[in-house]
Amino acid sequence: MTVDAAVTRRALLIAGGAAAAAVAVATQASAATPLFVHGVASGDPLPDGILLWTRVTPTAQATPGSGVGPATTVTWQVATDPGFAAVVRSGEFLTGPERDHTVKVDVRGLQPATTYWYRFGVAGQWSGTGRTLTAPADDAAVALLRLGVVSCSNWEAGYFAPYRLLAQRGDLQAVVHLGDYLYEYASGGFTAGGTVVRQAQPTHEIVSLADYRIRHAQYKTDPDAQALHAAVPWIITWDDHEVANDMWAGGAENHDPATEGSFAARVAAARQAYAEWMPVRLADDGHIYRRVRFGKLAELSMLDLRSYRSQQASGGAVDDPARTITGDDQMSWLKQGLAASTAQWKIVGNPDMIARVDVGTLPAWLLGPVGKLLGIPSNGYAINTDQWDGYNADRDELVNHLRANNVRDTVFITGDIHTSWANELTTLSTLNSPTAVEFVVPSITSDNVNDFVGVPPGLVGPIAASIVRAANPHVKWAELDGHGYGVLEVRPDSCRMDWYHVRERKDPNTTATKVKSYKVNKGVSRLVAG
Ligand SMILES: [Fe+2]
C-alpha cells in the first residue's frame, strides 16, 4: 500500500499502518518525556520470527556513548493490528549502560508472511510504532518479492531522501543495505563535493567505543532513516566505513596505529557499537554473513568482504591464490549454499563489485576522478584492487564452482562504488558465457564522479561510462553521476532491478525518478533492458 503523501515524516513511523489509533499512541509518546528518540527498527525476518530494536534514554544524562544511566526494563509488544488490540507476543528486556541502553529482542513464535506492528514501553510511555513482516514459509510458493536496495549513506553529504521515498512506497517486503551505513571520518573528511551539508557527531574521526556509539546514535536520529526502519525489516551487512576506509583483516587505509592505537581494538569497538545499534542477527561468534530465505522463490546470502580479506595489493599479486576477499570459511559456506539451494533465485548481498572493470583506456583528465571513485591508483593501473578485481583467485573459484555445479539464476546485488551498474559476470576464461548477473546500486548521498570533478551531473559521467562500457562489453549499463536507490523485483521467471535517482541530495524534500530497469530471465544469466 502507498502511504498518503500528506502525512508528516513523524507519522511515517506508522508507515503502512496508518490506523488512527496507532497515530495517537505515537503522538502521545513523542509529546511526553522523550524516552525513545532513536526510533524503532526490525530486521532479519524468519518465517516464525523477527528481530526488534530500539534505544531508550532513561535519564537526560544517559546519552549515547556516555556509559552512564540506570538499568532499565523495557516492555515490548507485537500485535497483528496497529492499535495493539491483538497483542500476540510481549515481554521485557533489561538494558543498561553496558550496551548503551539499546534493546534487541529476537521474537519467535510468529506466523509466516504476516504483517505485524510492534512498540516498546517504559513506565507507561510508548515508543513510536513499527511495522514489520515475517518471511514466507521455506516451502511456500511466492509470486513476488520486492526489496529496496541501498548503500553508502554519508551524513555530511546530504539527506537520506531515498530512505523516505522507500518508506512511502508501502510495497516492500524488506530493505537490503549493502554497507557504508555510516562513515567514520572527522567532520569535513568526506563531504558533498566540498560542502558539509550537515555536521557529523562527534566532529572528530571515530575511533573509540564511545565515538562509534555517538555516530551510530546520530544516524538513528535521521527522520528518513527512522521512517524506513519503522516501515519494513532491514537485512544489512557492513562494508569498510563501519570501521575505517579500505579495511582489510589487519588494518585499513584510514587507520594509523601510531596515532590511533591498535587496529584490533578499533575493530572491536566498532563491532560492539554496530551490534548494539543495528537491527541485525549476528552469529554467536559475531560473524555477520548469513542467509535469509523467502519461500521457494529466493534465498539471500549476505556477505562480509572486510573481516577476512587479505590486504589490498596491485600488479600480479591480484592473481595470487593465497590472497582472499571472503576468507576460507565464508567461501566454503557461500559455495556450498549456492550449489545446494533449493530456491529459484540465489541472490548475493555483495558489498563490493564482482564484475571485472578495466578502465585502462580512460584519458588522463578522467582517470583522476573516475580512478578516485573506483580506487584506481593515478599511475593508471586499470583495476580497482579494493573490490573483487583485486582478488581474482576468489572470483575464479566462485565462478568455476557455479559453472561446475550448473548453478543458475544467481544475482549479485552490490553497493560500495556510489554509482549504478548492470553487469554480466564473466571471467577472462568465460568472456562470452556469463555465469550470473550483477546489479549495482548508487550511493544514498556519497560523492561520485561529477561530485569529485565539481561539475553538474550529466557532463563527465556519461563520457566516462561510455569509455568503461567500450572496454567492458559485459557492462550493459553504467551511470556514474546519480544518487538514489534500487528496487529489486523477484518473480519465479525473472528478476528485475529498477534504479531511482534523486534530483538533489542536498535537498531534504527532494524527489526521485526511475532512470533504468534491467532484468534477467530464469536460466540464462544475460541481461535485458526493461
Ligand atoms: Fe561508500
Coordinates of C-alpha atoms and ligand atoms in Angstrom, one line a residue:
M1 CA 0.0 0.0 0.0
T2 CA 1.1 3.6 -0.5
V3 CA 1.3 6.0 2.4
D4 CA -0.6 9.3 1.8
A5 CA 1.9 11.9 0.7
A6 CA 0.3 14.4 3.1
V7 CA 1.4 12.5 6.2
T8 CA 4.2 14.0 8.1
R9 CA 7.6 12.4 8.5
R10 CA 6.8 11.8 12.1
A11 CA 3.7 9.9 11.2
L12 CA 5.7 7.8 8.8
L13 CA 6.8 5.9 11.8
I14 CA 3.5 4.3 11.4
A15 CA 4.3 3.5 7.8
G16 CA 1.9 1.0 6.3
G17 CA -0.3 1.1 9.3
A18 CA -2.0 4.4 9.0
A19 CA -4.6 3.5 11.6
A20 CA -5.8 6.4 13.7
A21 CA -5.2 4.6 17.0
A22 CA -1.5 4.0 16.3
V23 CA -1.0 7.6 15.2
A24 CA -2.5 8.7 18.5
V25 CA -0.2 6.4 20.5
A26 CA 2.9 7.6 18.7
T27 CA 1.9 11.2 19.1
Q28 CA 1.4 10.8 22.9
A29 CA 4.8 9.2 23.3
S30 CA 6.6 11.9 21.4
A31 CA 4.9 14.7 23.3
A32 CA 6.0 13.3 26.7
T33 CA 9.5 12.8 28.1
P34 CA 11.4 11.7 25.1
L35 CA 12.4 8.2 26.1
F36 CA 12.6 6.9 22.6
V37 CA 14.4 9.4 20.4
H38 CA 16.3 7.0 18.1
G39 CA 13.3 5.3 16.5
V40 CA 12.4 1.6 16.3
A41 CA 13.6 -1.0 13.8
S42 CA 13.3 -4.6 12.8
G43 CA 15.5 -6.9 10.8
D44 CA 16.4 -10.4 9.5
P45 CA 12.9 -11.8 9.0
L46 CA 12.3 -15.6 9.5
P47 CA 9.1 -17.5 8.8
D48 CA 8.4 -17.5 12.5
G49 CA 10.4 -14.6 13.8
I50 CA 11.8 -11.1 13.6
L51 CA 14.5 -9.1 15.3
L52 CA 13.2 -5.9 17.0
W53 CA 15.4 -2.9 18.0
T54 CA 15.2 0.4 19.9
R55 CA 17.2 2.6 22.2
V56 CA 15.9 4.0 25.4
T57 CA 17.1 7.2 27.1
P58 CA 16.0 6.7 30.7
T59 CA 17.6 10.0 32.0
A60 CA 18.9 13.2 30.4
Q61 CA 22.4 12.1 31.3
A62 CA 22.2 8.7 29.7
T63 CA 23.2 9.9 26.3
P64 CA 24.7 7.6 23.7
G65 CA 28.3 6.8 24.4
S66 CA 28.1 8.3 27.9
G67 CA 28.4 5.0 29.7
V68 CA 26.1 6.2 32.4
G69 CA 22.4 5.8 33.3
P70 CA 20.3 3.3 35.2
A71 CA 19.5 -0.3 34.3
T72 CA 16.1 0.0 32.6
T73 CA 13.4 -2.6 31.9
V74 CA 11.8 -2.1 28.6
T75 CA 8.5 -3.7 27.7
W76 CA 7.9 -4.8 24.1
Q77 CA 4.7 -5.8 22.3
V78 CA 4.0 -7.4 18.9
A79 CA 0.4 -7.2 17.5
T80 CA -1.5 -8.1 14.4
D81 CA -3.1 -4.6 14.3
P82 CA -1.6 -1.1 14.6
G83 CA -3.8 -0.3 17.5
F84 CA -2.4 -3.1 19.6
A85 CA -5.8 -4.6 20.3
A86 CA -4.5 -8.0 19.4
V87 CA -1.0 -8.4 21.0
V88 CA 0.4 -11.8 20.1
R89 CA 3.8 -11.6 21.7
S90 CA 5.2 -9.4 24.5
G91 CA 7.9 -9.4 27.1
E92 CA 10.5 -7.4 28.9
F93 CA 14.2 -6.6 28.1
L94 CA 16.7 -5.3 30.6
T95 CA 19.1 -2.9 29.2
G96 CA 21.7 -0.5 30.7
P97 CA 24.9 1.5 30.0
E98 CA 26.9 -1.7 29.3
R99 CA 25.0 -1.9 26.0
D100 CA 24.5 1.8 25.5
H101 CA 20.8 1.4 26.5
T102 CA 20.0 -0.4 23.3
V103 CA 17.3 -3.1 23.1
K104 CA 17.3 -6.1 20.8
V105 CA 14.6 -8.7 21.0
D106 CA 14.7 -11.8 18.8
V107 CA 10.9 -12.6 18.7
R108 CA 9.8 -16.1 17.7
G109 CA 6.5 -17.9 17.6
L110 CA 5.1 -15.6 14.8
Q111 CA 3.2 -16.7 11.6
P112 CA 5.0 -16.7 8.2
A113 CA 4.4 -14.0 5.6
T114 CA 2.4 -11.9 8.1
T115 CA 2.5 -8.1 8.8
Y116 CA 2.9 -7.2 12.5
W117 CA 3.2 -3.9 14.4
Y118 CA 5.5 -3.5 17.4
R119 CA 6.4 -1.0 20.0
F120 CA 8.4 -0.5 23.2
G121 CA 7.4 1.0 26.5
V122 CA 8.8 2.2 29.8
A123 CA 6.6 3.3 32.7
G124 CA 3.6 3.6 30.5
Q125 CA 5.2 5.7 27.8
W126 CA 5.4 4.0 24.4
S127 CA 7.8 4.4 21.5
G128 CA 6.6 5.1 18.0
T129 CA 5.0 2.1 16.3
G130 CA 7.0 0.0 13.9
R131 CA 5.6 -2.2 11.1
T132 CA 7.3 -5.4 10.0
L133 CA 6.8 -8.6 8.0
T134 CA 7.9 -12.1 8.6
A135 CA 9.3 -14.2 5.8
P136 CA 7.2 -16.8 3.9
A137 CA 7.4 -20.4 5.0
D138 CA 10.5 -22.1 3.5
D139 CA 8.4 -24.3 1.2
A140 CA 5.9 -21.6 0.2
A141 CA 5.3 -20.6 -3.4
V142 CA 5.9 -16.9 -3.6
A143 CA 4.8 -15.0 -6.7
L144 CA 6.6 -11.7 -6.0
L145 CA 9.4 -10.5 -3.7
R146 CA 10.1 -6.7 -3.7
L147 CA 13.2 -5.4 -1.9
G148 CA 14.6 -1.9 -1.5
V149 CA 18.3 -1.9 -2.1
V150 CA 20.6 0.8 -0.8
S151 CA 24.2 1.5 0.2
C152 CA 26.6 4.3 1.2
S153 CA 24.6 6.8 3.3
N154 CA 27.0 9.6 4.3
W155 CA 25.5 12.0 6.8
E156 CA 27.7 15.0 5.8
A157 CA 27.0 14.7 2.1
G158 CA 23.2 15.2 2.2
Y159 CA 19.9 14.0 3.3
F160 CA 18.6 10.4 3.3
A161 CA 15.7 11.1 1.0
P162 CA 15.9 7.6 -0.6
Y163 CA 15.0 6.2 2.8
R164 CA 11.9 8.4 2.9
L165 CA 10.9 7.5 -0.6
L166 CA 11.3 3.8 0.0
A167 CA 9.3 4.1 3.3
Q168 CA 6.5 5.8 1.4
R169 CA 6.1 3.0 -1.1
G170 CA 4.4 0.6 1.3
D171 CA 5.0 -2.3 -1.1
L172 CA 8.4 -3.6 0.0
Q173 CA 8.9 -6.9 2.0
A174 CA 12.3 -5.7 3.2
V175 CA 15.2 -3.3 2.6
V176 CA 18.7 -4.6 1.9
H177 CA 21.6 -2.3 3.0
L178 CA 24.9 -3.4 1.5
G179 CA 27.2 -1.4 3.7
D180 CA 28.6 2.0 4.5
Y181 CA 25.6 2.7 6.6
L182 CA 27.7 5.3 8.3
Y183 CA 31.1 6.9 7.7
E184 CA 34.0 7.2 10.2
Y185 CA 35.6 10.4 9.0
A186 CA 36.0 13.6 11.0
S187 CA 33.7 16.4 10.0
G188 CA 34.9 17.7 6.6
G189 CA 36.7 14.4 5.8
F190 CA 34.1 13.3 3.3
T191 CA 31.7 16.0 2.1
A192 CA 29.3 16.7 -0.7
G193 CA 31.8 17.9 -3.2
G194 CA 33.4 20.2 -0.6
T195 CA 30.2 21.1 1.3
V196 CA 29.3 19.8 4.7
V197 CA 25.5 19.6 4.3
R198 CA 25.1 18.7 8.0
Q199 CA 27.8 18.2 10.6
A200 CA 28.7 14.7 11.9
Q201 CA 28.9 13.9 15.6
P202 CA 31.4 13.6 17.1
T203 CA 33.2 16.1 14.9
H204 CA 36.5 14.1 15.2
E205 CA 37.2 10.8 13.4
I206 CA 35.5 8.0 15.3
V207 CA 38.0 5.5 16.9
S208 CA 36.8 4.6 20.4
L209 CA 33.7 2.7 21.5
A210 CA 32.1 6.0 22.7
D211 CA 32.9 7.6 19.3
Y212 CA 31.2 4.8 17.3
R213 CA 28.2 4.8 19.7
I214 CA 27.7 8.6 19.3
R215 CA 28.0 8.4 15.5
H216 CA 25.5 5.4 15.3
A217 CA 23.1 7.3 17.5
Q218 CA 23.3 10.4 15.3
Y219 CA 22.4 8.4 12.2
K220 CA 19.5 6.9 14.1
T221 CA 18.1 10.5 14.7
D222 CA 17.7 11.0 11.0
P223 CA 13.9 11.2 10.3
D224 CA 14.1 9.4 6.9
A225 CA 16.2 6.6 8.4
Q226 CA 13.7 6.3 11.3
A227 CA 10.8 6.2 8.8
L228 CA 12.3 3.4 6.7
H229 CA 13.5 1.4 9.8
A230 CA 9.9 1.6 11.2
A231 CA 8.3 0.7 7.9
V232 CA 9.9 -2.6 6.9
P233 CA 12.6 -5.1 8.2
W234 CA 16.1 -4.4 7.1
I235 CA 18.7 -7.0 6.1
I236 CA 22.1 -5.4 6.4
T237 CA 25.8 -6.1 6.1
W238 CA 28.8 -3.9 6.6
D239 CA 31.4 -2.7 4.2
D240 CA 34.6 -0.8 5.2
H241 CA 33.3 2.5 6.6
E242 CA 31.5 0.9 9.5
V243 CA 35.1 0.6 10.8
A244 CA 37.5 2.6 8.6
N245 CA 38.1 3.2 4.9
D246 CA 39.6 0.4 2.8
M247 CA 39.6 -2.0 5.7
W248 CA 41.1 -5.4 5.5
A249 CA 41.6 -8.1 8.1
G250 CA 44.6 -6.5 9.7
G251 CA 44.2 -2.8 9.1
A252 CA 42.7 0.0 6.9
E253 CA 43.9 2.8 4.7
N254 CA 42.3 5.2 7.2
H255 CA 43.9 3.8 10.3
D256 CA 47.3 4.8 11.7
P257 CA 48.4 2.6 14.6
A258 CA 50.9 5.2 15.6
T259 CA 48.2 7.8 16.4
E260 CA 45.0 5.7 16.6
G261 CA 46.1 2.6 18.6
S262 CA 45.8 -1.0 17.7
F263 CA 43.5 -1.8 14.8
A264 CA 42.1 -4.9 16.6
A265 CA 40.9 -2.6 19.4
R266 CA 39.3 -0.3 16.9
V267 CA 37.5 -3.1 15.2
A268 CA 36.3 -4.5 18.5
A269 CA 34.9 -1.1 19.4
A270 CA 33.2 -0.6 16.0
R271 CA 31.8 -4.1 16.0
Q272 CA 30.4 -3.7 19.5
A273 CA 28.6 -0.4 18.7
Y274 CA 27.3 -2.0 15.5
A275 CA 25.9 -5.0 17.3
E276 CA 24.3 -2.7 19.8
W277 CA 22.8 -0.2 17.3
M278 CA 21.9 -2.2 14.2
P279 CA 18.8 -4.5 13.8
V280 CA 20.9 -7.4 12.7
R281 CA 21.1 -11.0 14.0
L282 CA 24.8 -11.8 14.4
A283 CA 26.1 -15.3 14.9
D284 CA 27.3 -16.3 18.4
D285 CA 30.9 -15.6 17.4
G286 CA 29.9 -12.2 15.9
H287 CA 30.1 -13.1 12.2
I288 CA 27.5 -11.3 10.0
Y289 CA 27.5 -13.4 6.8
R290 CA 24.2 -15.3 6.8
R291 CA 21.2 -16.3 4.7
V292 CA 17.6 -15.1 4.6
R293 CA 15.1 -17.2 2.7
F294 CA 11.8 -16.1 1.0
G295 CA 10.0 -19.4 0.4
K296 CA 10.9 -21.3 -2.7
L297 CA 11.3 -18.1 -4.7
A298 CA 14.6 -16.6 -3.3
E299 CA 17.4 -17.0 -0.9
L300 CA 19.6 -14.1 0.0
S301 CA 23.2 -14.7 1.1
M302 CA 24.6 -11.6 2.8
L303 CA 28.4 -11.4 2.6
D304 CA 31.2 -9.9 4.7
L305 CA 34.0 -8.8 2.4
R306 CA 36.1 -6.9 5.0
S307 CA 36.7 -9.0 8.1
Y308 CA 38.7 -11.8 6.5
R309 CA 40.3 -10.3 3.4
S310 CA 43.9 -10.1 2.6
Q311 CA 45.5 -6.6 2.3
Q312 CA 44.8 -4.8 -0.9
A313 CA 47.6 -5.3 -3.5
S314 CA 48.3 -4.4 -7.1
G315 CA 50.2 -5.8 -10.1
G316 CA 50.4 -9.5 -10.4
A317 CA 49.5 -10.0 -6.7
V318 CA 45.8 -9.7 -7.7
D319 CA 46.1 -13.2 -9.1
D320 CA 47.8 -14.7 -6.1
P321 CA 45.7 -17.7 -5.0
A322 CA 46.9 -17.3 -1.4
R323 CA 45.0 -14.0 -1.2
T324 CA 41.3 -13.9 -0.3
I325 CA 38.4 -11.4 -0.2
T326 CA 36.0 -13.8 1.6
G327 CA 38.2 -15.9 3.8
D328 CA 38.1 -19.7 3.5
D329 CA 35.2 -20.4 5.8
Q330 CA 32.9 -17.9 4.2
M331 CA 33.9 -19.0 0.7
S332 CA 33.0 -22.6 1.7
W333 CA 29.8 -21.5 3.2
L334 CA 28.9 -19.5 0.1
K335 CA 29.8 -22.2 -2.4
Q336 CA 28.0 -24.9 -0.5
G337 CA 25.0 -22.7 0.0
L338 CA 24.6 -21.6 -3.6
A339 CA 25.1 -25.1 -5.0
A340 CA 22.7 -26.7 -2.5
S341 CA 20.0 -24.0 -2.6
T342 CA 16.5 -25.1 -3.5
A343 CA 15.4 -21.6 -4.1
Q344 CA 14.7 -20.4 -7.7
W345 CA 16.8 -17.3 -7.3
K346 CA 20.1 -17.2 -5.5
I347 CA 20.7 -13.5 -4.5
V348 CA 24.0 -12.5 -3.1
G349 CA 24.2 -9.3 -1.0
N350 CA 27.6 -8.3 -2.1
P351 CA 29.2 -5.2 -0.6
D352 CA 31.9 -4.7 -3.3
M353 CA 31.5 -5.1 -7.1
I354 CA 32.4 -8.5 -8.5
A355 CA 32.2 -7.8 -12.2
R356 CA 35.6 -7.1 -13.9
V357 CA 36.1 -3.4 -14.8
D358 CA 39.0 -2.4 -17.0
V359 CA 39.3 1.4 -17.3
G360 CA 42.8 1.5 -18.8
T361 CA 41.6 3.4 -21.8
L362 CA 40.4 6.4 -19.9
P363 CA 42.0 9.7 -20.8
A364 CA 44.2 11.3 -18.1
W365 CA 41.7 14.0 -17.3
L366 CA 39.0 11.4 -16.5
L367 CA 41.3 8.9 -14.9
G368 CA 41.7 11.2 -11.9
P369 CA 38.0 11.5 -10.8
V370 CA 37.0 8.1 -12.1
G371 CA 40.1 6.5 -10.6
K372 CA 39.3 8.2 -7.2
L373 CA 35.9 6.7 -7.2
L374 CA 37.0 3.3 -8.4
G375 CA 40.0 3.2 -6.2
I376 CA 42.4 3.2 -9.1
P377 CA 45.9 4.5 -8.5
S378 CA 46.9 7.5 -10.5
N379 CA 49.6 5.5 -12.3
G380 CA 46.7 4.2 -14.3
Y381 CA 46.8 0.6 -13.2
A382 CA 43.5 -0.4 -14.7
I383 CA 41.5 -2.1 -12.0
N384 CA 40.1 -1.4 -8.6
T385 CA 42.0 -3.6 -6.2
D386 CA 39.6 -2.9 -3.3
Q387 CA 36.8 -4.9 -5.0
W388 CA 36.8 -8.5 -6.3
D389 CA 39.1 -7.3 -9.2
G390 CA 41.9 -7.3 -6.6
Y391 CA 41.2 -10.9 -5.6
N392 CA 41.0 -12.8 -8.9
A393 CA 41.5 -16.2 -7.4
D394 CA 38.5 -16.0 -5.2
R395 CA 36.3 -14.7 -8.1
D396 CA 37.5 -17.6 -10.3
E397 CA 37.0 -20.1 -7.6
L398 CA 33.4 -18.9 -7.1
V399 CA 32.5 -18.7 -10.8
N400 CA 34.1 -22.1 -11.5
H401 CA 32.1 -23.6 -8.7
L402 CA 28.9 -22.2 -10.0
R403 CA 29.6 -23.5 -13.5
A404 CA 30.8 -26.9 -12.4
N405 CA 27.6 -27.4 -10.4
N406 CA 25.4 -25.9 -13.1
V407 CA 24.1 -23.3 -10.6
R408 CA 21.8 -20.9 -12.5
D409 CA 19.8 -17.8 -11.5
T410 CA 22.5 -16.2 -9.3
V411 CA 22.1 -12.5 -8.9
F412 CA 24.6 -10.3 -7.1
I413 CA 23.3 -7.0 -5.6
T414 CA 26.1 -4.7 -4.9
G415 CA 26.9 -1.3 -3.3
D416 CA 30.2 0.5 -2.4
I417 CA 31.1 2.4 -5.5
H418 CA 28.4 5.1 -5.4
T419 CA 27.3 4.5 -9.0
S420 CA 24.7 2.5 -10.9
W421 CA 25.7 -0.6 -13.0
A422 CA 24.1 -3.6 -14.7
N423 CA 26.7 -6.2 -15.4
E424 CA 27.0 -9.8 -16.6
L425 CA 29.5 -11.8 -14.6
T426 CA 32.3 -13.2 -16.7
T427 CA 35.9 -14.1 -16.1
L428 CA 38.8 -14.0 -18.5
S429 CA 38.2 -17.6 -19.4
T430 CA 34.4 -17.2 -19.8
L431 CA 34.2 -13.9 -21.7
N432 CA 31.2 -14.9 -23.8
S433 CA 29.4 -17.0 -21.4
P434 CA 28.2 -15.1 -18.3
T435 CA 27.7 -17.1 -15.1
A436 CA 25.5 -14.7 -13.2
V437 CA 24.4 -11.1 -13.3
E438 CA 25.1 -8.1 -11.0
F439 CA 23.0 -5.1 -10.2
V440 CA 25.0 -2.2 -8.5
V441 CA 23.0 0.5 -6.7
P442 CA 24.2 4.1 -6.3
S443 CA 25.0 5.8 -3.1
I444 CA 22.3 7.4 -0.9
T445 CA 24.5 10.5 -0.7
S446 CA 28.2 9.7 -1.0
D447 CA 30.2 11.5 -3.7
N448 CA 30.7 10.1 -7.2
V449 CA 32.2 11.1 -10.5
N450 CA 30.6 14.5 -11.1
D451 CA 30.9 15.4 -7.4
F452 CA 34.6 14.7 -7.5
V453 CA 35.1 16.8 -10.6
G454 CA 32.9 19.6 -9.3
V455 CA 30.5 19.8 -12.2
P456 CA 26.7 19.2 -12.5
P457 CA 25.6 15.7 -13.3
G458 CA 25.4 14.7 -16.9
L459 CA 28.7 16.2 -18.1
V460 CA 31.6 13.9 -17.4
G461 CA 29.8 10.8 -16.1
P462 CA 28.3 9.8 -19.5
I463 CA 31.7 10.2 -21.2
A464 CA 33.4 8.0 -18.6
A465 CA 30.6 5.5 -18.6
S466 CA 30.8 5.1 -22.4
I467 CA 34.5 4.5 -22.3
V468 CA 34.1 2.0 -19.5
R469 CA 31.4 0.2 -21.5
A470 CA 33.5 0.1 -24.6
A471 CA 36.3 -1.7 -22.8
N472 CA 33.9 -4.0 -20.9
P473 CA 31.2 -5.4 -23.1
H474 CA 29.8 -7.4 -20.1
V475 CA 28.9 -4.0 -18.5
K476 CA 25.5 -3.4 -20.1
W477 CA 24.8 -0.1 -18.3
A478 CA 26.8 2.3 -16.1
E479 CA 25.7 5.6 -14.7
L480 CA 28.3 7.5 -12.7
D481 CA 26.6 10.7 -11.5
G482 CA 23.3 9.8 -9.8
H483 CA 22.5 9.2 -6.2
G484 CA 19.5 7.1 -5.1
Y485 CA 18.4 3.5 -4.6
G486 CA 17.3 0.4 -6.3
V487 CA 14.1 -1.7 -6.1
L488 CA 14.5 -5.4 -6.9
E489 CA 11.5 -7.4 -8.1
V490 CA 11.9 -11.1 -7.9
R491 CA 9.4 -13.4 -9.7
P492 CA 9.5 -17.1 -10.4
D493 CA 10.6 -16.5 -14.1
S494 CA 12.5 -13.2 -13.8
C495 CA 14.5 -10.8 -11.6
R496 CA 14.5 -7.1 -12.3
M497 CA 16.2 -4.1 -10.8
D498 CA 14.7 -0.6 -11.1
W499 CA 17.1 2.3 -10.4
Y500 CA 15.8 5.5 -9.0
H501 CA 17.9 8.7 -8.8
V502 CA 17.1 11.7 -6.7
R503 CA 17.1 15.2 -8.1
E504 CA 19.3 16.8 -5.4
R505 CA 20.9 15.0 -2.4
K506 CA 21.3 18.3 -0.5
D507 CA 17.5 18.9 -0.5
P508 CA 15.7 17.1 2.3
N509 CA 12.5 17.2 0.3
T510 CA 13.9 16.0 -3.0
T511 CA 12.0 13.5 -5.2
A512 CA 13.3 10.7 -7.3
T513 CA 12.6 9.3 -10.8
K514 CA 13.1 5.8 -12.3
V515 CA 16.1 6.1 -14.6
K516 CA 16.7 2.5 -15.8
S517 CA 15.5 -1.1 -15.5
Y518 CA 17.3 -4.3 -16.3
K519 CA 16.1 -7.9 -15.8
V520 CA 17.4 -11.4 -16.1
N521 CA 15.1 -14.3 -17.1
K522 CA 15.5 -17.6 -15.4
G523 CA 18.1 -20.0 -16.8
V524 CA 20.0 -17.5 -18.9
S525 CA 22.3 -15.2 -16.9
R526 CA 22.0 -12.5 -19.5
L527 CA 20.6 -9.0 -19.0
V528 CA 17.8 -7.4 -21.0
A529 CA 16.7 -3.8 -20.7
G530 CA 13.3 -3.0 -19.2
Ligands
FE1 FE 30.7 4.1 0.3

